[in-house]
Short mmCIF file of C-alpha atoms in Angstrom, two decimals:
data_model
loop_
_atom_site.label_atom_id
_atom_site.label_comp_id
_atom_site.label_asym_id
_atom_site.label_seq_id
_atom_site.Cartn_x
_atom_site.Cartn_y
_atom_site.Cartn_z
CA MET A 1 -72.72 125.49 174.11
CA ARG A 2 -70.29 127.14 176.34
CA VAL A 3 -69.22 130.56 175.28
CA LEU A 4 -66.81 133.35 176.27
CA VAL A 5 -68.08 136.92 175.33
CA THR A 6 -65.36 139.85 175.39
CA GLY A 7 -66.60 143.15 175.36
CA ALA A 8 -69.70 142.43 177.55
CA THR A 9 -69.73 145.84 178.90
CA GLY A 10 -70.02 147.56 175.42
CA TYR A 11 -73.07 148.34 173.38
CA ILE A 12 -73.02 145.15 171.08
CA GLY A 13 -71.81 142.95 173.94
CA GLY A 14 -74.22 143.97 176.55
CA ARG A 15 -77.25 143.16 174.11
CA LEU A 16 -75.79 139.77 173.02
CA VAL A 17 -75.02 138.30 176.40
CA PRO A 18 -78.62 137.95 177.61
CA ARG A 19 -79.77 136.67 174.10
CA LEU A 20 -77.21 134.16 174.27
CA VAL A 21 -78.41 133.24 177.90
CA ALA A 22 -81.98 132.82 176.54
CA ALA A 23 -80.84 130.69 173.72
CA GLY A 24 -79.53 128.15 176.44
CA HIS A 25 -75.77 128.90 175.96
CA ASP A 26 -73.53 128.67 179.21
CA VAL A 27 -71.95 132.24 179.03
CA ARG A 28 -68.76 133.23 180.48
CA VAL A 29 -67.68 137.10 180.38
CA LEU A 30 -64.06 138.57 180.38
CA VAL A 31 -64.23 142.11 181.81
CA ARG A 32 -61.65 144.37 183.22
CA ARG A 33 -63.77 145.59 186.14
CA PRO A 34 -66.38 143.22 187.24
CA GLU A 35 -68.18 145.66 189.63
CA ARG A 36 -69.37 147.36 186.40
CA LEU A 37 -71.72 144.39 186.08
CA ARG A 38 -73.13 144.25 189.38
CA ASP A 39 -76.28 146.03 188.48
CA VAL A 40 -76.85 144.39 185.07
CA PRO A 41 -79.88 142.33 184.88
CA TRP A 42 -78.12 139.24 183.67
CA SER A 43 -75.08 139.23 185.80
CA ALA A 44 -76.25 136.55 187.80
CA ASP A 45 -76.79 134.25 184.89
CA VAL A 46 -73.10 134.24 183.49
CA GLU A 47 -69.68 133.41 185.02
CA VAL A 48 -67.49 136.47 185.37
CA VAL A 49 -63.67 136.46 184.53
CA GLU A 50 -61.68 139.55 185.64
CA GLY A 51 -59.00 140.25 183.07
CA ASP A 52 -57.59 142.03 180.27
CA LEU A 53 -57.04 141.03 176.54
CA VAL A 54 -53.73 142.08 176.67
CA ASP A 55 -52.64 139.69 179.58
CA SER A 56 -52.08 136.58 177.85
CA ALA A 57 -52.57 134.59 181.22
CA ALA A 58 -55.99 136.23 181.94
CA VAL A 59 -57.18 135.16 178.34
CA GLY A 60 -55.77 131.70 178.80
CA ARG A 61 -57.86 131.28 181.96
CA ALA A 62 -60.93 132.87 180.12
CA VAL A 63 -60.85 130.53 177.16
CA ALA A 64 -60.16 127.33 179.14
CA GLY A 65 -63.05 124.82 178.70
CA VAL A 66 -65.16 126.97 176.24
CA ASP A 67 -66.40 125.99 172.80
CA ALA A 68 -66.64 129.42 171.16
CA VAL A 69 -65.19 133.13 171.74
CA TYR A 70 -67.19 136.35 170.81
CA TYR A 71 -64.37 138.95 170.08
CA LEU A 72 -66.35 142.06 170.42
CA VAL A 73 -63.75 144.76 171.57
CA HIS A 74 -61.95 147.35 169.60
CA GLY A 75 -59.85 150.44 170.34
CA MET A 76 -61.89 153.14 168.27
CA ALA A 77 -61.87 155.62 171.16
CA ALA A 78 -58.61 154.76 172.30
CA GLY A 79 -55.50 157.13 172.31
CA GLY A 80 -51.92 156.33 171.67
CA ASP A 81 -50.42 153.05 170.00
CA PHE A 82 -54.03 151.58 170.02
CA GLU A 83 -52.81 149.42 167.12
CA ALA A 84 -50.20 147.72 168.93
CA VAL A 85 -52.60 147.04 171.67
CA GLU A 86 -55.31 145.56 169.47
CA ARG A 87 -52.70 143.42 167.68
CA THR A 88 -51.41 142.21 170.98
CA ALA A 89 -55.00 141.62 172.34
CA ALA A 90 -55.96 139.64 168.77
CA ARG A 91 -52.58 137.54 169.06
CA ASN A 92 -53.45 136.55 172.50
CA VAL A 93 -57.07 135.30 171.78
CA ALA A 94 -55.81 133.62 168.78
CA GLU A 95 -53.26 131.56 170.55
CA ALA A 96 -55.14 131.12 173.78
CA SER A 97 -58.20 129.92 171.72
CA ALA A 98 -56.16 127.48 169.36
CA ALA A 99 -54.30 126.07 172.70
CA ALA A 100 -57.58 125.51 174.35
CA GLY A 101 -59.39 123.67 171.57
CA VAL A 102 -61.75 126.27 170.97
CA ARG A 103 -63.97 125.41 168.04
CA ARG A 104 -65.46 129.01 166.84
CA ILE A 105 -64.31 132.35 166.94
CA VAL A 106 -66.92 135.22 166.16
CA TYR A 107 -65.51 138.64 165.43
CA LEU A 108 -67.57 141.77 164.78
CA GLY A 109 -65.36 144.13 162.47
CA GLY A 110 -65.80 146.99 160.23
CA LEU A 111 -67.30 147.18 156.81
CA HIS A 112 -64.75 148.84 154.39
CA PRO A 113 -63.97 149.28 150.59
CA ASP A 114 -61.29 146.98 149.00
CA GLY A 115 -58.21 148.33 147.87
CA ALA A 116 -58.46 151.78 149.55
CA GLU A 117 -56.13 153.67 151.92
CA LEU A 118 -58.01 152.87 155.06
CA SER A 119 -57.98 155.17 158.55
CA ARG A 120 -56.02 153.84 161.23
CA HIS A 121 -59.07 152.53 162.97
CA LEU A 122 -60.36 150.53 160.17
CA ARG A 123 -57.03 149.24 159.18
CA SER A 124 -56.66 148.05 162.67
CA ARG A 125 -59.89 146.23 162.86
CA VAL A 126 -59.19 144.62 159.53
CA GLU A 127 -55.89 143.48 160.99
CA VAL A 128 -57.49 141.98 164.03
CA GLY A 129 -59.96 140.08 161.76
CA ARG A 130 -56.76 138.53 159.89
CA LEU A 131 -54.96 137.55 162.76
CA LEU A 132 -57.98 135.79 164.11
CA LEU A 133 -58.81 134.20 160.57
CA ALA A 134 -54.99 132.74 160.63
CA SER A 135 -55.33 131.17 164.30
CA GLY A 136 -56.34 127.80 163.05
CA VAL A 137 -59.68 128.13 164.94
CA PRO A 138 -62.52 128.46 162.46
CA THR A 139 -63.34 132.25 162.60
CA ILE A 140 -66.17 134.09 161.18
CA VAL A 141 -65.40 138.08 160.62
CA LEU A 142 -68.86 139.81 160.56
CA GLN A 143 -67.82 143.31 159.05
CA ALA A 144 -70.93 145.73 159.61
CA GLY A 145 -70.97 149.46 158.87
CA VAL A 146 -73.20 151.80 160.52
CA VAL A 147 -75.37 150.37 163.14
CA ILE A 148 -78.74 151.82 163.86
CA GLY A 149 -80.41 151.15 167.49
CA SER A 150 -81.31 153.07 170.51
CA GLY A 151 -78.32 154.22 171.97
CA SER A 152 -75.79 153.46 169.20
CA THR A 153 -72.79 155.77 168.61
CA SER A 154 -73.75 156.12 164.60
CA PHE A 155 -77.53 156.55 165.74
CA GLU A 156 -76.79 159.20 168.26
CA MET A 157 -74.56 161.07 165.74
CA ILE A 158 -77.03 161.15 163.08
CA ARG A 159 -79.55 161.87 165.45
CA HIS A 160 -78.03 165.01 167.24
CA LEU A 161 -76.73 166.37 163.92
CA THR A 162 -80.12 166.33 162.39
CA GLU A 163 -81.88 167.89 165.36
CA VAL A 164 -79.47 170.52 166.21
CA LEU A 165 -78.55 172.06 162.99
CA PRO A 166 -81.66 173.52 160.75
CA TYR A 167 -78.97 173.88 157.95
CA MET A 168 -75.92 171.77 157.78
CA PRO A 169 -72.80 172.91 156.21
CA ALA A 170 -71.22 169.38 156.02
CA PRO A 171 -67.94 167.58 154.99
CA ARG A 172 -67.59 165.73 151.76
CA TRP A 173 -68.53 162.51 153.70
CA VAL A 174 -72.20 163.20 153.55
CA ARG A 175 -72.09 162.19 149.80
CA SER A 176 -70.52 158.87 150.61
CA SER A 177 -72.87 155.90 150.09
CA ILE A 178 -73.49 153.93 153.29
CA GLN A 179 -75.31 150.63 153.93
CA PRO A 180 -76.70 150.87 157.37
CA ILE A 181 -77.86 147.74 159.34
CA ALA A 182 -80.16 147.55 162.36
CA ILE A 183 -78.91 146.30 165.67
CA ARG A 184 -81.75 143.63 165.77
CA ASP A 185 -79.97 142.06 162.44
CA VAL A 186 -76.56 142.38 163.78
CA LEU A 187 -77.51 140.40 167.00
CA HIS A 188 -79.34 137.90 164.50
CA TYR A 189 -76.01 137.33 162.49
CA LEU A 190 -73.90 137.14 165.69
CA LEU A 191 -76.16 134.73 167.67
CA ALA A 192 -76.35 132.33 164.66
CA ALA A 193 -72.67 132.47 163.91
CA VAL A 194 -71.47 129.87 166.65
CA ASP A 195 -73.51 127.24 164.88
CA VAL A 196 -71.92 127.55 161.38
CA PRO A 197 -69.99 124.44 160.24
CA SER A 198 -66.31 124.09 161.18
CA GLU A 199 -65.27 124.52 157.57
CA VAL A 200 -66.27 128.02 157.48
CA ASN A 201 -63.27 130.37 158.07
CA ARG A 202 -63.82 133.81 156.35
CA ALA A 203 -65.14 137.44 156.45
CA PHE A 204 -68.46 138.30 155.48
CA ASP A 205 -70.07 141.48 154.89
CA ILE A 206 -73.30 142.24 156.54
CA GLY A 207 -75.75 145.22 155.92
CA GLY A 208 -79.30 146.08 155.75
CA PRO A 209 -81.64 146.32 152.49
CA ASP A 210 -80.99 149.98 151.93
CA VAL A 211 -78.11 152.05 150.50
CA TYR A 212 -77.91 155.83 151.16
CA ARG A 213 -76.03 158.67 151.02
CA TYR A 214 -74.88 159.79 154.57
CA GLY A 215 -76.94 163.12 154.27
CA GLN A 216 -79.95 161.04 153.17
CA LEU A 217 -79.55 159.20 156.58
CA MET A 218 -79.90 162.36 158.48
CA ASN A 219 -82.92 163.34 156.37
CA GLY A 220 -84.26 159.92 156.83
CA TYR A 221 -84.23 160.36 160.57
CA ALA A 222 -85.65 163.90 160.12
CA VAL A 223 -88.62 162.34 158.75
CA GLU A 224 -89.14 159.64 161.14
CA ALA A 225 -88.70 162.43 164.08
CA GLY A 226 -91.36 164.63 162.56
CA LEU A 227 -88.56 167.25 161.69
CA ARG A 228 -88.31 169.37 158.63
CA GLN A 229 -85.87 167.80 156.18
CA ARG A 230 -82.42 169.76 156.40
CA PRO A 231 -80.73 171.45 153.28
CA ILE A 232 -77.23 170.03 153.25
CA ALA A 233 -73.99 171.66 151.67
CA ALA A 234 -71.02 169.44 151.22
CA LEU A 235 -67.78 171.65 152.01
CA PRO A 236 -64.53 170.10 150.46
CA VAL A 237 -62.48 171.99 153.19
CA LEU A 238 -63.44 170.12 156.35
CA THR A 239 -60.84 167.44 157.24
CA PRO A 240 -61.76 164.60 159.47
CA TRP A 241 -59.89 166.25 162.39
CA LEU A 242 -61.89 169.57 161.65
CA ALA A 243 -64.99 167.40 161.18
CA GLY A 244 -64.49 165.76 164.52
CA GLN A 245 -64.26 169.16 166.37
CA TRP A 246 -67.55 170.07 164.66
CA VAL A 247 -69.21 167.02 165.52
CA ASN A 248 -67.89 167.18 169.06
CA LEU A 249 -69.40 170.59 169.32
CA VAL A 250 -72.96 169.94 168.23
CA THR A 251 -73.55 166.37 169.47
CA PRO A 252 -72.65 164.27 172.77
CA ILE A 253 -70.13 162.25 170.91
CA PRO A 254 -66.77 163.08 172.26
CA ARG A 255 -63.97 163.85 169.83
CA ARG A 256 -62.09 160.54 170.41
CA LEU A 257 -65.14 158.68 169.15
CA ALA A 258 -66.14 161.19 166.39
CA VAL A 259 -62.98 161.35 164.38
CA PRO A 260 -62.65 157.62 163.89
CA ILE A 261 -66.23 157.19 163.06
CA ILE A 262 -65.66 160.21 160.47
CA GLU A 263 -62.57 158.67 159.02
CA SER A 264 -64.50 155.65 158.42
CA LEU A 265 -66.91 157.55 156.31
CA GLN A 266 -64.66 159.12 153.86
CA PHE A 267 -65.31 156.17 151.67
CA ASP A 268 -68.20 154.16 150.09
CA CYS A 269 -68.94 151.54 152.70
CA VAL A 270 -71.49 149.13 151.17
CA VAL A 271 -71.85 145.39 151.15
CA HIS A 272 -70.06 143.77 148.03
CA ASP A 273 -71.76 140.58 147.99
CA ARG A 274 -74.53 138.41 150.00
CA ASP A 275 -72.42 135.41 150.56
CA ILE A 276 -73.46 135.31 154.24
CA ASP A 277 -76.90 134.32 153.13
CA ALA A 278 -75.69 130.81 152.25
CA VAL A 279 -74.16 130.51 155.37
CA ILE A 280 -76.77 132.47 157.76
CA PRO A 281 -80.00 133.07 156.33
CA PRO A 282 -81.53 136.49 156.94
CA PRO A 283 -84.23 136.95 159.77
CA ALA A 284 -87.52 135.33 158.65
CA GLU A 285 -89.16 138.54 158.50
CA GLY A 286 -86.41 140.19 156.42
CA LEU A 287 -83.82 142.62 157.33
CA LEU A 288 -84.83 145.92 158.63
CA PRO A 289 -85.24 148.96 156.20
CA TYR A 290 -83.31 151.90 157.61
CA ARG A 291 -86.30 154.23 158.42
CA ARG A 292 -88.17 151.33 160.22
CA ALA A 293 -84.92 150.72 162.44
CA VAL A 294 -84.87 154.38 163.23
CA ARG A 295 -88.70 154.43 164.11
CA LEU A 296 -88.00 151.39 166.47
CA ALA A 297 -84.92 153.02 167.90
CA LEU A 298 -86.87 156.48 168.74
CA ALA A 299 -89.94 154.34 170.13
CA ARG A 300 -87.44 152.54 172.51
CA GLU A 301 -85.81 155.80 173.64
CA ARG A 302 -89.02 157.53 174.28
CA ALA A 303 -90.21 154.56 176.32
CA GLY A 304 -86.84 154.50 178.29
CA GLU A 305 -86.19 151.00 177.28
CA VAL A 306 -82.57 151.70 176.03
CA GLU A 307 -80.68 148.29 176.84
CA THR A 308 -77.10 149.54 176.12
CA SER A 309 -75.53 152.55 174.77
CA TRP A 310 -72.20 153.99 173.59
CA ARG A 311 -72.28 155.94 176.97
CA ASP A 312 -71.72 152.57 178.75
CA ALA A 313 -68.12 152.21 177.34
CA GLY A 314 -65.57 153.98 179.54
CA VAL A 315 -63.73 157.17 178.34
CA PRO A 316 -60.20 156.83 177.39
CA GLY A 317 -58.03 159.15 179.63
CA ALA A 318 -60.66 159.14 182.68
CA PRO A 319 -59.67 157.64 185.87
CA SER A 320 -60.05 153.94 185.54
CA ASP A 321 -59.33 152.99 189.26
CA PRO A 322 -62.10 153.17 192.05
CA LEU A 323 -61.75 155.70 194.64
CA PRO A 324 -59.27 154.53 197.43
CA SER A 325 -60.99 154.36 200.78
CA ASP A 326 -59.91 157.09 203.32
CA PRO A 327 -57.27 155.25 205.08
CA ASP A 328 -55.68 154.54 201.74
CA TRP A 329 -55.23 158.30 201.05
CA ALA A 330 -51.93 158.22 203.15
CA GLY A 331 -49.37 159.34 200.69
CA HIS A 332 -51.80 161.15 198.31
CA SER A 333 -52.18 164.97 197.64
CA VAL A 334 -55.93 165.26 198.27
CA PHE A 335 -58.58 168.06 198.38
CA VAL A 336 -61.77 167.55 199.64
CA ASP A 337 -65.12 169.76 200.04
CA GLU A 338 -67.73 168.26 202.44
CA ARG A 339 -71.17 169.38 202.90
CA GLU A 340 -73.89 168.18 205.42
CA ARG A 341 -77.45 169.13 205.56
CA ARG A 342 -80.18 167.96 207.82
CA SER A 343 -83.69 167.63 206.47
CA PRO A 344 -87.33 166.64 207.58
CA ALA A 345 -87.80 164.95 204.41
CA THR A 346 -87.79 161.15 204.57
CA PRO A 347 -84.65 159.27 203.57
CA ALA A 348 -86.57 157.89 200.62
CA ALA A 349 -87.57 161.27 199.31
CA LEU A 350 -83.96 162.51 199.63
CA TRP A 351 -82.74 159.50 197.81
CA ALA A 352 -85.30 160.03 195.05
CA VAL A 353 -83.75 163.55 194.35
CA ILE A 354 -80.03 162.05 194.69
CA GLU A 355 -80.73 159.18 192.10
CA GLY A 356 -82.49 161.75 189.61
CA VAL A 357 -79.72 164.22 189.41
CA GLY A 358 -78.23 165.36 186.25
CA GLY A 359 -79.55 165.11 182.86
CA GLN A 360 -82.62 167.14 182.16
CA ARG A 361 -82.99 167.96 186.03
CA GLY A 362 -79.30 169.29 186.09
CA TRP A 363 -77.14 169.75 189.22
CA TYR A 364 -79.41 171.85 191.30
CA SER A 365 -76.90 174.93 191.56
CA PHE A 366 -75.44 177.69 189.31
CA PRO A 367 -76.63 176.11 185.97
CA LEU A 368 -74.53 178.42 183.95
CA ALA A 369 -71.41 177.36 185.71
CA TRP A 370 -72.26 173.69 184.81
CA ALA A 371 -72.88 174.51 181.24
CA LEU A 372 -69.65 176.55 180.86
CA ARG A 373 -67.85 173.28 182.49
CA GLY A 374 -69.33 171.16 180.02
CA TRP A 375 -68.72 173.27 177.21
CA ILE A 376 -65.14 173.65 178.01
CA ASP A 377 -64.77 169.85 178.42
CA GLN A 378 -66.27 169.45 174.95
CA MET A 379 -64.02 172.15 173.48
CA THR A 380 -60.99 170.01 174.77
CA GLY A 381 -62.23 166.98 173.51
CA GLY A 382 -64.13 165.68 176.55
CA VAL A 383 -67.75 164.20 176.82
CA GLY A 384 -69.21 167.37 177.89
CA LEU A 385 -72.74 167.55 179.50
CA ARG A 386 -74.60 166.34 176.43
CA ARG A 387 -74.43 162.44 177.23
CA GLY A 388 -77.16 163.02 179.87
CA ARG A 389 -78.66 159.84 181.41
CA ARG A 390 -80.09 156.81 180.12
CA HIS A 391 -83.30 156.77 182.50
CA PRO A 392 -84.85 159.75 183.97
CA ASP A 393 -85.21 158.08 187.47
CA ARG A 394 -82.99 155.13 187.89
CA LEU A 395 -79.27 154.78 187.70
CA HIS A 396 -77.17 151.76 187.60
CA GLU A 397 -73.48 150.98 188.40
CA GLY A 398 -71.24 151.79 185.14
CA ASP A 399 -74.12 154.40 183.75
CA ALA A 400 -72.96 157.42 182.10
CA LEU A 401 -74.21 160.31 183.70
CA ASP A 402 -73.36 163.76 182.05
CA PHE A 403 -69.65 164.07 182.50
CA TRP A 404 -69.50 161.56 185.41
CA ARG A 405 -69.64 157.84 185.66
CA VAL A 406 -71.60 155.90 188.41
CA GLU A 407 -68.87 153.95 190.09
CA ARG A 408 -70.87 152.79 193.17
CA LEU A 409 -74.59 152.97 193.84
CA ASP A 410 -75.97 151.35 197.31
CA ARG A 411 -79.39 152.45 196.49
CA GLY A 412 -81.14 154.22 199.00
CA ARG A 413 -78.11 155.31 200.28
CA LEU A 414 -74.84 156.26 198.50
CA LEU A 415 -74.23 157.63 194.78
CA ARG A 416 -70.67 157.71 193.86
CA LEU A 417 -69.77 159.34 190.67
CA ARG A 418 -66.20 159.27 189.09
CA ALA A 419 -65.38 162.29 186.83
CA GLU A 420 -64.87 161.59 182.92
CA MET A 421 -64.45 165.41 182.15
CA ARG A 422 -60.91 166.25 181.28
CA VAL A 423 -59.16 167.33 184.55
CA PRO A 424 -55.71 167.65 185.66
CA GLY A 425 -56.01 164.74 188.09
CA ARG A 426 -58.83 162.31 189.48
CA ALA A 427 -62.13 163.50 190.80
CA TRP A 428 -65.15 162.07 192.58
CA LEU A 429 -68.63 163.30 193.78
CA GLU A 430 -70.33 161.40 196.37
CA LEU A 431 -73.91 161.95 197.44
CA ARG A 432 -75.42 160.25 200.47
CA ALA A 433 -79.10 160.06 202.35
CA GLU A 434 -78.98 158.64 205.95
CA PRO A 435 -81.92 158.51 208.43
CA ASP A 436 -82.02 161.23 211.07
CA GLY A 437 -83.77 160.77 214.42
CA SER A 438 -85.95 157.95 215.66
CA GLY A 439 -89.68 157.03 216.20
CA GLU A 440 -91.95 158.84 214.24
CA ARG A 441 -89.88 161.89 213.60
CA VAL A 442 -87.32 160.47 211.08
CA GLY A 443 -85.94 162.95 209.04
CA SER A 444 -82.74 162.62 206.83
CA ARG A 445 -79.11 163.79 206.74
CA TYR A 446 -77.64 164.65 203.37
CA LEU A 447 -73.88 164.27 203.03
CA GLN A 448 -72.13 165.52 200.04
CA ARG A 449 -68.09 165.09 199.37
CA ALA A 450 -66.13 166.09 196.42
CA VAL A 451 -62.71 164.52 196.31
CA PHE A 452 -59.81 165.60 193.93
CA PHE A 453 -56.46 164.05 193.65
CA PRO A 454 -54.47 166.45 191.70
CA ARG A 455 -51.73 165.49 189.05
CA GLY A 456 -48.88 167.59 189.42
CA LEU A 457 -48.76 171.56 189.75
CA ALA A 458 -51.64 171.94 187.08
CA GLY A 459 -53.74 169.94 189.11
CA ARG A 460 -53.25 172.09 192.34
CA LEU A 461 -53.73 175.31 190.28
CA TYR A 462 -56.77 174.08 189.09
CA TRP A 463 -58.35 173.36 192.37
CA TRP A 464 -57.14 176.64 193.80
CA ALA A 465 -58.62 178.26 190.55
CA ILE A 466 -62.42 176.87 191.17
CA LEU A 467 -62.07 176.93 194.85
CA PRO A 468 -64.00 180.37 195.14
CA PHE A 469 -66.91 179.09 193.13
CA HIS A 470 -67.29 175.95 195.72
CA GLY A 471 -69.18 178.07 198.13
CA ILE A 472 -71.65 178.97 195.51
CA ILE A 473 -71.91 175.60 193.56
CA PHE A 474 -71.46 172.86 196.07
CA SER A 475 -73.33 174.73 199.02
CA GLY A 476 -76.28 175.58 196.57
CA MET A 477 -76.50 172.16 195.33
CA ALA A 478 -76.65 170.80 199.15
CA ASN A 479 -79.32 173.47 199.72
CA ARG A 480 -81.51 172.76 196.64
CA ILE A 481 -81.45 169.01 196.89
CA THR A 482 -82.74 168.96 200.50
CA ALA A 483 -85.09 171.65 199.43
CA GLU A 484 -86.34 169.68 196.53
CA ALA A 485 -86.75 166.39 198.68
CA GLU A 486 -88.55 168.40 201.33
CA ALA A 487 -91.23 169.97 198.64
CA SER A 488 -91.52 166.40 197.19
CA SER A 489 -92.51 164.76 200.50
CA GLY A 490 -94.66 167.80 201.84
CA THR A 491 -92.27 168.60 204.86
CA GLN A 492 -90.94 172.05 205.53
CA THR A 493 -87.37 172.89 207.13
CA THR A 494 -87.58 173.46 210.92
CA GLY A 495 -83.89 174.02 211.42
CA VAL A 496 -80.53 172.50 210.85
#
């Protein structure tokens, strides 16, 4: 079957695509930035179409000739009038699919109570489902709640809340009933949905076998992680907005993600019926219980086998355009800080240090300043430094790296990071390793460049305010990275 997957760079889509390929489907993906798939293991196995769901012409090109469409995008982290954007995207997919003769649409929506006053984000997801169901194309809407898997937003929030706080003063939603579902089981339903008979056109609730209060989810995690169970006190005074600030401070989840998740937890979100079983039977081994799903997620994280993560999604408000080439800087106000160091270390040794930067290793200079910048970013609703990195030694294009995003990776030579911290402008950091010398005395040359395009007066004042620290931070970073490369390769500096 020929299928189109939207949201292929997201947490669910990035896991579904290789499974669709393995199942023998001919897969096409619609993405806004194809370069983000350059380093993905399955990129050569799919057809990539560039475009945005709000562009009806791009959607028309993407659905042409396909049998089924997976709609796996939503604006949970988006700001502004995201409801109008989601409405436009859903209508475009619905109309284009009907015109192209698509035989099945599969949409992953949100589990929600009937008759309740839903949050804006849940309400929007419900509306997207209704628009797709009314398209004239047979549609299955799978409504899932908290998804448990290595790298999922829900799992990360549970994990960090439990690990950081020995005692948890919590909002009232810790008493809400939740029916979590393992990522493995979500993928089971998604894969099977394209083969459902055409007369099926409706929404189905999906959930795991367990129903817990949210506080019990946290203590269930504590048991599996070998931690002492945490006493929890529900406080009636914490509004979703205030709770979002609290979650933003103690977890790596940025406020724009935390608030919609918390808003969705204000109500009991449990499966109303098991009608899905008559259409898509559960996995042969049964649905995964919550604690076993946590156990598997922890094992995958410890083994460094996280396939996708919430970190993979771009951050709203962060620069989305790649760094213009130097000749294209004409007409821009641009500030640049450049550093160069020569080292007897081999280029391979230098590159290993460059690719391992960030996360637990830090940024090789003035750690207090980096920590303070990360804390300020979180306080203002940014991602902060808590995102870390997915693998301790290897990076891929599109990876999140603390409050940066890997924009370009020429392995062995160039690492370009795009800033996703809150900053009045657009910022990048480039780290390069080049051979230096010839014959048997080949060392390396380290090139470091910070580039900033200020936005208005605030951007210029920001750059000038931090300029005195550049000599410490950027110079120290260049010195420490080359010194680390020399130490790892057993060489000593003979002069620069």
